[in-house]
Each structure stands twice: as structure tokens, then as C-alpha cells.
PDB file of C-alpha atoms in Angstrom:
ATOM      1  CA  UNK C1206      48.417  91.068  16.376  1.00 53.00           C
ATOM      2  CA  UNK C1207      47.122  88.978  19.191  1.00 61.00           C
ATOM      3  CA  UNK C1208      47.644  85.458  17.064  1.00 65.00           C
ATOM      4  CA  UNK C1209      51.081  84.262  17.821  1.00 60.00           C
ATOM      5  CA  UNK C1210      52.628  83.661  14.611  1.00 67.00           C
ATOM      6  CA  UNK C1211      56.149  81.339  14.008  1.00 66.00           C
ATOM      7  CA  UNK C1212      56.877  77.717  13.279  1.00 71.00           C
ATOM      8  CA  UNK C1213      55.700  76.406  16.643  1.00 73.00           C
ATOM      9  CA  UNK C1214      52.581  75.460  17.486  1.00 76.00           C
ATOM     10  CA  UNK C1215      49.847  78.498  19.110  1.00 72.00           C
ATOM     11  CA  UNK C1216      49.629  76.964  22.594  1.00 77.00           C
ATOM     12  CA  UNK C1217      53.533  77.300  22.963  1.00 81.00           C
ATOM     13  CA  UNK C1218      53.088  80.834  22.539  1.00 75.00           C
ATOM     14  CA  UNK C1219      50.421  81.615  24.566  1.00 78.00           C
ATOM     15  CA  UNK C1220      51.930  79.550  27.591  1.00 82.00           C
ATOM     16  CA  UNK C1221      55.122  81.804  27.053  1.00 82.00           C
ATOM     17  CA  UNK C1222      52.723  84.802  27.188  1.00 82.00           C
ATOM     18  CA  UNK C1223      50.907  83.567  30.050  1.00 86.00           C
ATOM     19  CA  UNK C1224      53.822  82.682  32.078  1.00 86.00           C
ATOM     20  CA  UNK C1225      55.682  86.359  31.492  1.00 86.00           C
ATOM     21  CA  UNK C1226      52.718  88.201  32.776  1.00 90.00           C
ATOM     22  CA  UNK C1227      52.783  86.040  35.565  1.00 86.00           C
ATOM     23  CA  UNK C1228      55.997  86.931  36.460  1.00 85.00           C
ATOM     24  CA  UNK C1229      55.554  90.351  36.154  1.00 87.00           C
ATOM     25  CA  UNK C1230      53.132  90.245  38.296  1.00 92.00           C
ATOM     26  CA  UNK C1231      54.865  87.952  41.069  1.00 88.00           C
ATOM     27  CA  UNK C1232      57.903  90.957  40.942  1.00 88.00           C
ATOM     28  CA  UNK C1233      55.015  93.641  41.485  1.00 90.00           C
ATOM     29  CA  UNK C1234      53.726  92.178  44.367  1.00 90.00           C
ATOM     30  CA  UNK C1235      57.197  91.828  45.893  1.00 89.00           C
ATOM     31  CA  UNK C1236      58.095  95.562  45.012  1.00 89.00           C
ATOM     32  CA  UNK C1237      54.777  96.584  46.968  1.00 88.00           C
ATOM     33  CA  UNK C1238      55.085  94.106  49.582  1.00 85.00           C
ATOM     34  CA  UNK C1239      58.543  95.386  50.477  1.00 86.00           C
ATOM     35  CA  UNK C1240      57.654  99.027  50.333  1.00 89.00           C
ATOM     36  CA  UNK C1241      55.027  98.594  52.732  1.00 86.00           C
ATOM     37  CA  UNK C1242      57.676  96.475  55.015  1.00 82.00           C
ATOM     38  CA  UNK C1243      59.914  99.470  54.796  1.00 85.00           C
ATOM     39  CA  UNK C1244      57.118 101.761  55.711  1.00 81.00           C
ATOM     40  CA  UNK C1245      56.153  99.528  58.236  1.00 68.00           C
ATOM     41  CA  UNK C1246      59.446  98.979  60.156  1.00 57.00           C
ATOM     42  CA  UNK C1247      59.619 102.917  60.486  1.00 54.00           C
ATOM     43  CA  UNK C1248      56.553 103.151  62.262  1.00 52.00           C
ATOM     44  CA  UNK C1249      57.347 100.746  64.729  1.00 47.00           C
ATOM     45  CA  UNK C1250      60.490 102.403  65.276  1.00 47.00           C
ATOM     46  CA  UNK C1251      58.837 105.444  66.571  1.00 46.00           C
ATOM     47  CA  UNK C1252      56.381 103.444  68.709  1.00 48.00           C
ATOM     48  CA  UNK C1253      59.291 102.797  71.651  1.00 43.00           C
ATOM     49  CA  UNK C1254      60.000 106.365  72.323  1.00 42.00           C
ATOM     50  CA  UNK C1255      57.057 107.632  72.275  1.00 41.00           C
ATOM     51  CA  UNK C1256      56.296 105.012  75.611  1.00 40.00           C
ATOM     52  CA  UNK C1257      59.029 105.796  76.658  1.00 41.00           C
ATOM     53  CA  UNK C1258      58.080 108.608  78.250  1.00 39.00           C
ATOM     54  CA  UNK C1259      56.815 108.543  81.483  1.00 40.00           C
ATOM     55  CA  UNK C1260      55.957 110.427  84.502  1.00 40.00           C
ATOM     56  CA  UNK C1261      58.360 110.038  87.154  1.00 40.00           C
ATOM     57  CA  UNK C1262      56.587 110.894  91.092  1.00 40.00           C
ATOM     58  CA  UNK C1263      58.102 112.953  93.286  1.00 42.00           C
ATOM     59  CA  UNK C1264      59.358 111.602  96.199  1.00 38.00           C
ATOM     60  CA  UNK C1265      58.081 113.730  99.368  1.00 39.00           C
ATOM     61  CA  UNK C1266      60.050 113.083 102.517  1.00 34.00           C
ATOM     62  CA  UNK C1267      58.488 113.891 106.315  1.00 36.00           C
ATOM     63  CA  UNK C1268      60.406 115.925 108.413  1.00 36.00           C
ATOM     64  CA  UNK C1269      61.448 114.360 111.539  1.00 36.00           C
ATOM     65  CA  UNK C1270      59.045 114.578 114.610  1.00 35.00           C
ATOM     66  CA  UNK C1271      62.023 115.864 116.871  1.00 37.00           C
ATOM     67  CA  UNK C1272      62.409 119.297 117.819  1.00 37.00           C
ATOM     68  CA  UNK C1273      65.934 119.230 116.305  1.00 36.00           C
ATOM     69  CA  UNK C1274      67.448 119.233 112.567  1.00 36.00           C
ATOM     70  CA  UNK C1275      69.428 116.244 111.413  1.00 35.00           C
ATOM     71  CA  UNK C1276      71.844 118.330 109.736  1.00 35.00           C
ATOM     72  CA  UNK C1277      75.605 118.063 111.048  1.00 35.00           C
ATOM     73  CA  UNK C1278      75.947 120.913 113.165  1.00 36.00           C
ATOM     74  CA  UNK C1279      79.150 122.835 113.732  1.00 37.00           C
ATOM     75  CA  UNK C1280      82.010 121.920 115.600  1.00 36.00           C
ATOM     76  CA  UNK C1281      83.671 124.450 118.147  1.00 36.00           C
ATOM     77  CA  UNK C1282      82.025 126.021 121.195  1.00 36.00           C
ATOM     78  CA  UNK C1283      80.709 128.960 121.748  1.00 37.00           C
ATOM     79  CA  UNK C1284      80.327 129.526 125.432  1.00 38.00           C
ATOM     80  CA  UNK C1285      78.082 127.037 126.852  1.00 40.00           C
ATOM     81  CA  UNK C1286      78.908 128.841 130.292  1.00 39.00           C
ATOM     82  CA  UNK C1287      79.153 127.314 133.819  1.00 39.00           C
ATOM     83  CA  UNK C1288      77.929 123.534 133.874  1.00 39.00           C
ATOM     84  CA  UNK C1289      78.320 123.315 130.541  1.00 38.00           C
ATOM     85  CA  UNK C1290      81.948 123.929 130.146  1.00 36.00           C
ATOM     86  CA  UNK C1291      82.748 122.008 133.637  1.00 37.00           C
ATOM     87  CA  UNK C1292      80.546 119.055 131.850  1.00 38.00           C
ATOM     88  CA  UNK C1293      83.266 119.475 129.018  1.00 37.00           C
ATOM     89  CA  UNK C1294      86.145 119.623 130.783  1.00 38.00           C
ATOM     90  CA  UNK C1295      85.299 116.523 132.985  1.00 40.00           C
ATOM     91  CA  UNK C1296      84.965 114.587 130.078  1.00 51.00           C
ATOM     92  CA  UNK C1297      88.282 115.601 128.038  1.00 41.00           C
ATOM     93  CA  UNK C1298      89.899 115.170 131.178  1.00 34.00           C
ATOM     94  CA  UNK C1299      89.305 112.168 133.142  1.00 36.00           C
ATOM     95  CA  UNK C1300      87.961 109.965 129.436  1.00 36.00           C
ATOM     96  CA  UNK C1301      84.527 109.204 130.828  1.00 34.00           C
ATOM     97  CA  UNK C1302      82.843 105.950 130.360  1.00 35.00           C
ATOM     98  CA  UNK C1303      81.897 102.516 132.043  1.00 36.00           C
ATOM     99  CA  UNK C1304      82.543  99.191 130.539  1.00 35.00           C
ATOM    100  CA  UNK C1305      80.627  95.989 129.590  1.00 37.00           C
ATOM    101  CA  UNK C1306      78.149  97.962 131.268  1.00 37.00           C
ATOM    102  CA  UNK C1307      77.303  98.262 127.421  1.00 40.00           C
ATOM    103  CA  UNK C1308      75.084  95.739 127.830  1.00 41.00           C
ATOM    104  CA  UNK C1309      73.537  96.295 130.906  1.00 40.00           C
ATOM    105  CA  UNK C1310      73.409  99.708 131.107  1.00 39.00           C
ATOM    106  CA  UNK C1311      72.350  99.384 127.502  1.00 40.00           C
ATOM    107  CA  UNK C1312      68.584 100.349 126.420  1.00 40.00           C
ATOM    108  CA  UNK C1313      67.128 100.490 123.446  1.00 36.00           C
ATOM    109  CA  UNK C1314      66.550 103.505 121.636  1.00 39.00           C
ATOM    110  CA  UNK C1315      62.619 103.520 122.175  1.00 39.00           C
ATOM    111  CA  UNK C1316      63.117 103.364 125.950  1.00 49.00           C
ATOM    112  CA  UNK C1317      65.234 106.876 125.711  1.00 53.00           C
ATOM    113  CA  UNK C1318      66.564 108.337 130.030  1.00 56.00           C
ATOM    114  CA  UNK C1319      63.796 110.478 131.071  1.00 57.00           C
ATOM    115  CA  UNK C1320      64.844 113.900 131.667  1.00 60.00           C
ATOM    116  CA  UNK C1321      63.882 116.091 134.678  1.00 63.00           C
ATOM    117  CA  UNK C1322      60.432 118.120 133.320  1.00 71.00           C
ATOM    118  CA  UNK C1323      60.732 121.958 132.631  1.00 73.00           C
ATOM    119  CA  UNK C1324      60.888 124.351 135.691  1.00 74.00           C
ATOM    120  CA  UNK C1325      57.440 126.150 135.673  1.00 76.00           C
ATOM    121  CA  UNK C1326      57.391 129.808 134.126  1.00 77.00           C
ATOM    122  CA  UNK C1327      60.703 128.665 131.357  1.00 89.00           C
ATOM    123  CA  UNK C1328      60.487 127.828 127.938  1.00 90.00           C
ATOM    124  CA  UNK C1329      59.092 124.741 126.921  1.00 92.00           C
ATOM    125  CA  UNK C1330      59.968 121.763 125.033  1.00 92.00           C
ATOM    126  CA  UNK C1331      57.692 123.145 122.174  1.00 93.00           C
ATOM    127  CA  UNK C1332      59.868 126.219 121.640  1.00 95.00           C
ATOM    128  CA  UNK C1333      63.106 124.962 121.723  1.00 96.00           C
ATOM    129  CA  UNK C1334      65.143 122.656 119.259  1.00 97.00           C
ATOM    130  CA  UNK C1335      68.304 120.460 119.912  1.00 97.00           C
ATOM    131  CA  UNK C1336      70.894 118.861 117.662  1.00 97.00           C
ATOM    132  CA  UNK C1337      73.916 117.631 118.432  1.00 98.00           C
ATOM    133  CA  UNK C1338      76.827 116.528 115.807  1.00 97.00           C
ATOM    134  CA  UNK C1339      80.709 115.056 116.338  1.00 98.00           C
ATOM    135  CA  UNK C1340      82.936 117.535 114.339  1.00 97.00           C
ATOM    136  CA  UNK C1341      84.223 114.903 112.148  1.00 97.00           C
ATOM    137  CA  UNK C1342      82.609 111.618 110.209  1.00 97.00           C
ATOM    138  CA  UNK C1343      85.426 109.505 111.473  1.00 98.00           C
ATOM    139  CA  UNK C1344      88.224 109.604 114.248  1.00 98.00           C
ATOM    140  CA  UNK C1345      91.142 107.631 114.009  1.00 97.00           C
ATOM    141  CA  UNK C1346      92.588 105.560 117.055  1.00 95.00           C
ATOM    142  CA  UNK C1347      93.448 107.000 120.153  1.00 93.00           C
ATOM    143  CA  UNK C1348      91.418 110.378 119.018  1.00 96.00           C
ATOM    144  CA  UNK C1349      88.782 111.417 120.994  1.00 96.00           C
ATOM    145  CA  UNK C1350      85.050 112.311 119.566  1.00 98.00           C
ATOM    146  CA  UNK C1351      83.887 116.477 119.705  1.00 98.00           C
ATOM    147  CA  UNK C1352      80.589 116.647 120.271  1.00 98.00           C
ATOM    148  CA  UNK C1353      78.790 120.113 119.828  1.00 98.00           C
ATOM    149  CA  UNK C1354      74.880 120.393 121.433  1.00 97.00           C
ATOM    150  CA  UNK C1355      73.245 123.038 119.895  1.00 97.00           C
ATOM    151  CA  UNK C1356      69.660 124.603 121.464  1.00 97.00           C
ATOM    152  CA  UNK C1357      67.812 127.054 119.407  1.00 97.00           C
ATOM    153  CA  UNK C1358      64.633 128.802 120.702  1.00 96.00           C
ATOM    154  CA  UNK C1359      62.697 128.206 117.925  1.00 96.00           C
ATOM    155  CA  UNK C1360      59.404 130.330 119.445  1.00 94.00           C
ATOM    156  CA  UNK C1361      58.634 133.712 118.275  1.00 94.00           C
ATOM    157  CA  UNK C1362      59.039 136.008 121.844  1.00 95.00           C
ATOM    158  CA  UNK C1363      62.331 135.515 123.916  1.00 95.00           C
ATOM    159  CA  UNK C1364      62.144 133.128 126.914  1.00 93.00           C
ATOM    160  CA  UNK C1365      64.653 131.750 129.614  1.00 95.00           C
ATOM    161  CA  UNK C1366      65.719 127.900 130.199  1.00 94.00           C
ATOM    162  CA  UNK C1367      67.846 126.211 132.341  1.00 92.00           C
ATOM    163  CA  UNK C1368      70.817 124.528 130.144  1.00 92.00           C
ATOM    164  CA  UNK C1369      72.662 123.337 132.806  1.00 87.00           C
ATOM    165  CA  UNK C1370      74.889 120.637 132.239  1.00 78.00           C
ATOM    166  CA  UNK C1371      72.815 118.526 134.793  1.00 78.00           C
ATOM    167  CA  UNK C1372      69.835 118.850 132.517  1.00 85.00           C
ATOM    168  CA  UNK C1373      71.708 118.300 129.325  1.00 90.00           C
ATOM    169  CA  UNK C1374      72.996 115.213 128.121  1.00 93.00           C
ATOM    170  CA  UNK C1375      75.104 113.832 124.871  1.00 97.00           C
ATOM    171  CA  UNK C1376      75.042 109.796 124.511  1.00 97.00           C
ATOM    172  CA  UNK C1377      76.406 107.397 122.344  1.00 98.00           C
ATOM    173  CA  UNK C1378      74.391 103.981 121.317  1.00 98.00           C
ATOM    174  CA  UNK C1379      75.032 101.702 118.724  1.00 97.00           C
ATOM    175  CA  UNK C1380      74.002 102.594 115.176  1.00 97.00           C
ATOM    176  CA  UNK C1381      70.948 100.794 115.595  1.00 96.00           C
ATOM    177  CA  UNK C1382      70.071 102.301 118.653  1.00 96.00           C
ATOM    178  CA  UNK C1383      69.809  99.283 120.600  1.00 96.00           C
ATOM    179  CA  UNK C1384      72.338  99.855 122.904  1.00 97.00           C
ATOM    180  CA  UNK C1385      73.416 102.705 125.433  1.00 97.00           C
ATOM    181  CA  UNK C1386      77.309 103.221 125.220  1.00 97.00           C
ATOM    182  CA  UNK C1387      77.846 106.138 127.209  1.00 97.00           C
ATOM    183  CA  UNK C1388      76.839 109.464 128.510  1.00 96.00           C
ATOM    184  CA  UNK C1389      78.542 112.503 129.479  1.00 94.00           C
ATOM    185  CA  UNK C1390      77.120 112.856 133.289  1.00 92.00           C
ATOM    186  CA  UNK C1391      77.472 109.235 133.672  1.00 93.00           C
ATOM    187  CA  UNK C1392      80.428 109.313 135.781  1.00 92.00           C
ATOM    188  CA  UNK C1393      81.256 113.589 136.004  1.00 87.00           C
ATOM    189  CA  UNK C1394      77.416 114.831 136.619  1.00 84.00           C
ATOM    190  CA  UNK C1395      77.499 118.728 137.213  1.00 76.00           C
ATOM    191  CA  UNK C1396      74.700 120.165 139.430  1.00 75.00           C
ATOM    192  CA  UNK C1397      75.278 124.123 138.778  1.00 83.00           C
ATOM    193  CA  UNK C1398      72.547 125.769 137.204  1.00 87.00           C
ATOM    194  CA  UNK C1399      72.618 128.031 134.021  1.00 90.00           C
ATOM    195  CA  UNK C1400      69.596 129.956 133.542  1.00 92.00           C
ATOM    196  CA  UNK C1401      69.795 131.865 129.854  1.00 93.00           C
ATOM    197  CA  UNK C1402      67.403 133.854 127.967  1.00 95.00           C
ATOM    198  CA  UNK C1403      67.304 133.169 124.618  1.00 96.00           C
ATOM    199  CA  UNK C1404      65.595 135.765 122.240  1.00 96.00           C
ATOM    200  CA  UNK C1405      63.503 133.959 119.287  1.00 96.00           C
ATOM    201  CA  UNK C1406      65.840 132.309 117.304  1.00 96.00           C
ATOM    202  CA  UNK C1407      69.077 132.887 119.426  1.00 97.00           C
ATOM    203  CA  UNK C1408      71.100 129.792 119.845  1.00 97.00           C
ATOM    204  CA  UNK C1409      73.740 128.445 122.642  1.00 96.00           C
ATOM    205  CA  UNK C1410      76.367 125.770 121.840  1.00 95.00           C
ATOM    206  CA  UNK C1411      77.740 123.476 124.427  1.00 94.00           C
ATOM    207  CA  UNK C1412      80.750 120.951 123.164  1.00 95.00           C
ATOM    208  CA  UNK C1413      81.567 117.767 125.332  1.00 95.00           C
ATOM    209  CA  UNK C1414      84.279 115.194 124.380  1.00 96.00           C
ATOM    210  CA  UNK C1415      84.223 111.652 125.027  1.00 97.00           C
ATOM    211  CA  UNK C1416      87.067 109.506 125.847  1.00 96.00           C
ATOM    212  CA  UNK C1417      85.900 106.163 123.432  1.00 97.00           C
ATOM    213  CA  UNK C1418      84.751 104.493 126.523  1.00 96.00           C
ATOM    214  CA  UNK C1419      81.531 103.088 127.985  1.00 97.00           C
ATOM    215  CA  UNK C1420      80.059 104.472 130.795  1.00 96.00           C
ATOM    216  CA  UNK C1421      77.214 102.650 132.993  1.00 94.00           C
ATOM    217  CA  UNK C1422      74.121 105.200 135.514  1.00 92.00           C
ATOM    218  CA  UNK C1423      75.707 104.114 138.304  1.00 92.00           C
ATOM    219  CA  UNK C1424      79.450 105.065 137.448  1.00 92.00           C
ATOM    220  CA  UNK C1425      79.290 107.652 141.015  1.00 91.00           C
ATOM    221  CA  UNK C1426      78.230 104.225 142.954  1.00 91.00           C
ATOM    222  CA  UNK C1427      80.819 102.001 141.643  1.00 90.00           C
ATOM    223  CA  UNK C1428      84.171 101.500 143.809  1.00 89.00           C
ATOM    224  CA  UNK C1429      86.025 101.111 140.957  1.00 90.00           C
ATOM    225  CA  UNK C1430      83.672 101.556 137.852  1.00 91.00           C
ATOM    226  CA  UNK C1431      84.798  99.519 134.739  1.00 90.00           C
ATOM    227  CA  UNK C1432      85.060 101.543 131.114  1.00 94.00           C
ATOM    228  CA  UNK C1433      85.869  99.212 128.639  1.00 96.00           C
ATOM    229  CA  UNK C1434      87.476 101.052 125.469  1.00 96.00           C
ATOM    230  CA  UNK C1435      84.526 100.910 122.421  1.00 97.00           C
ATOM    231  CA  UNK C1436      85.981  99.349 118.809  1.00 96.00           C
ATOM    232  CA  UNK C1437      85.916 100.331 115.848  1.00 97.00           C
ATOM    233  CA  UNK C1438      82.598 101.006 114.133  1.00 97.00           C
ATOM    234  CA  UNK C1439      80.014 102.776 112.909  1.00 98.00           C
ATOM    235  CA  UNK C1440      77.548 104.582 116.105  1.00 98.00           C
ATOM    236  CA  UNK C1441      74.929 107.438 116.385  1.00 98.00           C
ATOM    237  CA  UNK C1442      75.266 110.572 119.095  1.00 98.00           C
ATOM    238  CA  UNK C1443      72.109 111.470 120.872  1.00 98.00           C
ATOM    239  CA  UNK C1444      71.194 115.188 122.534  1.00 97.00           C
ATOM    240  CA  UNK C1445      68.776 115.717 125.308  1.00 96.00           C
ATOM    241  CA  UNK C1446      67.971 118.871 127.001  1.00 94.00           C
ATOM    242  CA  UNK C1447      65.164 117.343 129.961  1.00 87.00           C
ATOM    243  CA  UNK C1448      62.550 115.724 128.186  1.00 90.00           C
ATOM    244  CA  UNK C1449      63.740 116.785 124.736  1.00 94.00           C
ATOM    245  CA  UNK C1450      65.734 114.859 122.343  1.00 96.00           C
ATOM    246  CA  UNK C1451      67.725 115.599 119.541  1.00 97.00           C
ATOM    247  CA  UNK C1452      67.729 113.353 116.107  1.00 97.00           C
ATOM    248  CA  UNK C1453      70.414 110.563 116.100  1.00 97.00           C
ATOM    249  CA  UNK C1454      73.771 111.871 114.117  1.00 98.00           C
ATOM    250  CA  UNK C1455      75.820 108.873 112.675  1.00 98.00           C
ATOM    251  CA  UNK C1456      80.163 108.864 113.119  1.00 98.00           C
ATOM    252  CA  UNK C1457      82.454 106.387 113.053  1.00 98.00           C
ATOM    253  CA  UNK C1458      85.412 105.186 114.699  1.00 98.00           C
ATOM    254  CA  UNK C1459      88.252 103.380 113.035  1.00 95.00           C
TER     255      UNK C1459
END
């Protein structure tokens, strides 16, 4: 069966012979060869989202080293009695503030007024927190900037301070902080004292207003003190009870 048989010579049939089973083998290779790349390609496929996943880290953020929270506290005023309603009043009133004294009654942030220290036998800076907010993100021209000073007693027994409005203060700087603006006993200081207990975690609210002016220290001194209106722009409101200083609270004026 093997011996080619026919009119043409034997080699002619074995070449044919020999050249169809090396076809079929050239087409089995390329059937296997392209089942593997199939197989293959899936594989790789899967590779990507498998390192894909990842491990995201947390992000942990420190609270501030201030004895106050940066959250925007409410507007309003609940009683901050004697000096601190005069302090207020002054303020709404007469539109506090000194002029290009922005620059040189400006300080930087670092270099923050140094209060009067704490009375012996009251609360101390330790047990007490301050924040201060303006009741709105952004005033409009010719409005004038609420601000609202909150103090909490943030000890565990009930103790009395001094919140005077000679003791407190609210001032303006440039968002960066370089630069003093204004402050509310600048140019309307109040002297009259206003001893409170607070029990632990009682709070008192004081709320100033500010005329969009600068104000200068030495406002009292001045014949005729200059208060230059401030622009538009974005600017941070400071609170300090003595010694102790709230977190900077951003608001803007259009």
C-alpha cells in the first residue's frame, strides 16, 4: 500500500506525500500556537486588577495647639454683659479703625499683643478655650463684619474669670497673618470689669462689629487718628482673652 503506484515516476509521489504531511503539520502548530496566545492574553488580563489594588493610608490630622476650636462659631450674642456689650456698641457705633497704620501698626502673626496675665486665684489659660467667628463668609460693600468671641471653661470644676472687654480682644490681619488691621479696643478701650463664674463647660458669647477700617495702638493718642477703609479681600479674625488666643477664622470682603 505504501508503493505509490500511477504513470509518474515514485519520487513524484513521495515528494507529494512528504510535502502534505508537512503541511499538516505547519497548520497544527499554528492551531496550538494560537490557543496558547488566547490562553495567554487572558491571563494577562487579570494581572492589572489584581495590582490594582492597593492600600490607601489614612491621613491623621493634629489638632491645633490653641485652646480654641477652628470651627465657625455662631453668630448672635448672648449677653456678654457690661464691658463687653459697651466694647460692642463702641464699635457699631463710631466704625473703629486707624489707617495706613496697617503697616505700621502691622505685626506679624508670630509676634501676637501680649495680654495682661491672669488675676491670681481665677481660672487659667489651661481651662478655658476661645474662638471667635464673623457670622457670614463674605460681606458685601458698605456692610459691616459680626464678630462673635466665644469662651468655654473647658476644666472639669467651675471657676471665675475676668472677661472684661479690656482683657478681651477681636483683630483682623491679613490672611497671611502678616499684618495687624485692626482691633476692637484700639480706639474705644473699655476698663469695667466683668468677673463671671463659669461652671465646667458653661460658655459666654461676646459679639463686636467692625466698621471695615484700620485701626493703629495709639488711636486714644492721635489728634485726629487716620482709619483708612480696608478693600476687598480675603482676611482672618483673631480672639484673645489675656494671654490666650483663639485659632485664626478666614472671611472675606467684597
Amino acid at each position: 500500500m505504501l508503493e505509490p503506484n500511477g504513470p509518474l515516476p515514485p519520487e513524484i509521489y513521495w515528494r507529494r506525500r512528504a510535502l502534505a504531511i508537512g503541511g499538516a503539520i505547519v497548520v497544527l502548530l499554528l492551531v496550538v500556537w494560537l490557543i496558547n496566545s488566547l490562553r495567554g492574553g487572558g491571563d494577562s488580563e487579570t494581572d492589572p486588577a489584581a495590582a490594582s489594588s492597593s492600600l490607601t493610608t489614612p491621613v491623621s490630622i493634629s489638632p491645633t495647639a490653641s485652646g480654641s476650636s477652628t470651627s465657625s462659631g455662631g453668630s448672635g450674642g448672648s449677653g456678654g454683659g457690661g464691658g463687653g456689650a459697651a466694647a460692642a456698641g463702641g464699635e457699631a457705633s463710631s466704625g473703629t479703625s486707624g489707617s495706613s497704620a496697617a503697616s505700621s501698626s502691622g505685626a506679624s502673626s508670630s509676634a501676637a499683643p501680649s495680654g495682661q496675665p491672669v488675676a491670681a486665684g481665677q481660672c487659667p489659660d489651661q481651662s478655658l478655650a476661645i474662638k471667635v467667628a464673623a457670622d457670614k463668609p463674605t460681606y458685601l460693600p458698605g456692610e459691616e463684619p459680626s464678630f462673635t468671641t466665644v469662651v468655654t471653661n473647658i476644666g472639669t470644676t467651675p471657676c471665675e474669670r475676668d472677661l472684661g472687654s479690656s482683657l478681651q480682644q477681636v483683630l483682623v490681619y491679613t490672611i497671611d497673618g502678616a499684618v495687624r488691621l485692626w482691633s476692637n479696643i484700639d480706639c474705644f478701650p473699655q476698663s469695667a470689669a466683668d468677673a463671671r463664674t463659669l461652671a465646667a463647660g458653661e460658655q459666654a458669647q461676646f459679639t463686636v462689629k467692625w466698621s471695615a477700617k484700620t485701626s493703629a495702638p495709639d488711636c486714644l493718642t492721635q489728634p485726629e487718628p487716620q482709619r483708612d477703609p480696608v478693600g476687598p479681600g480675603a482676611y482672618t479674625v483673631v480672639g484673645q482673652l489675656g494671654q490666650l488666643r483663639s485659632a485664626p477664622e478666614p472671611f472675606n470682603l467684597s
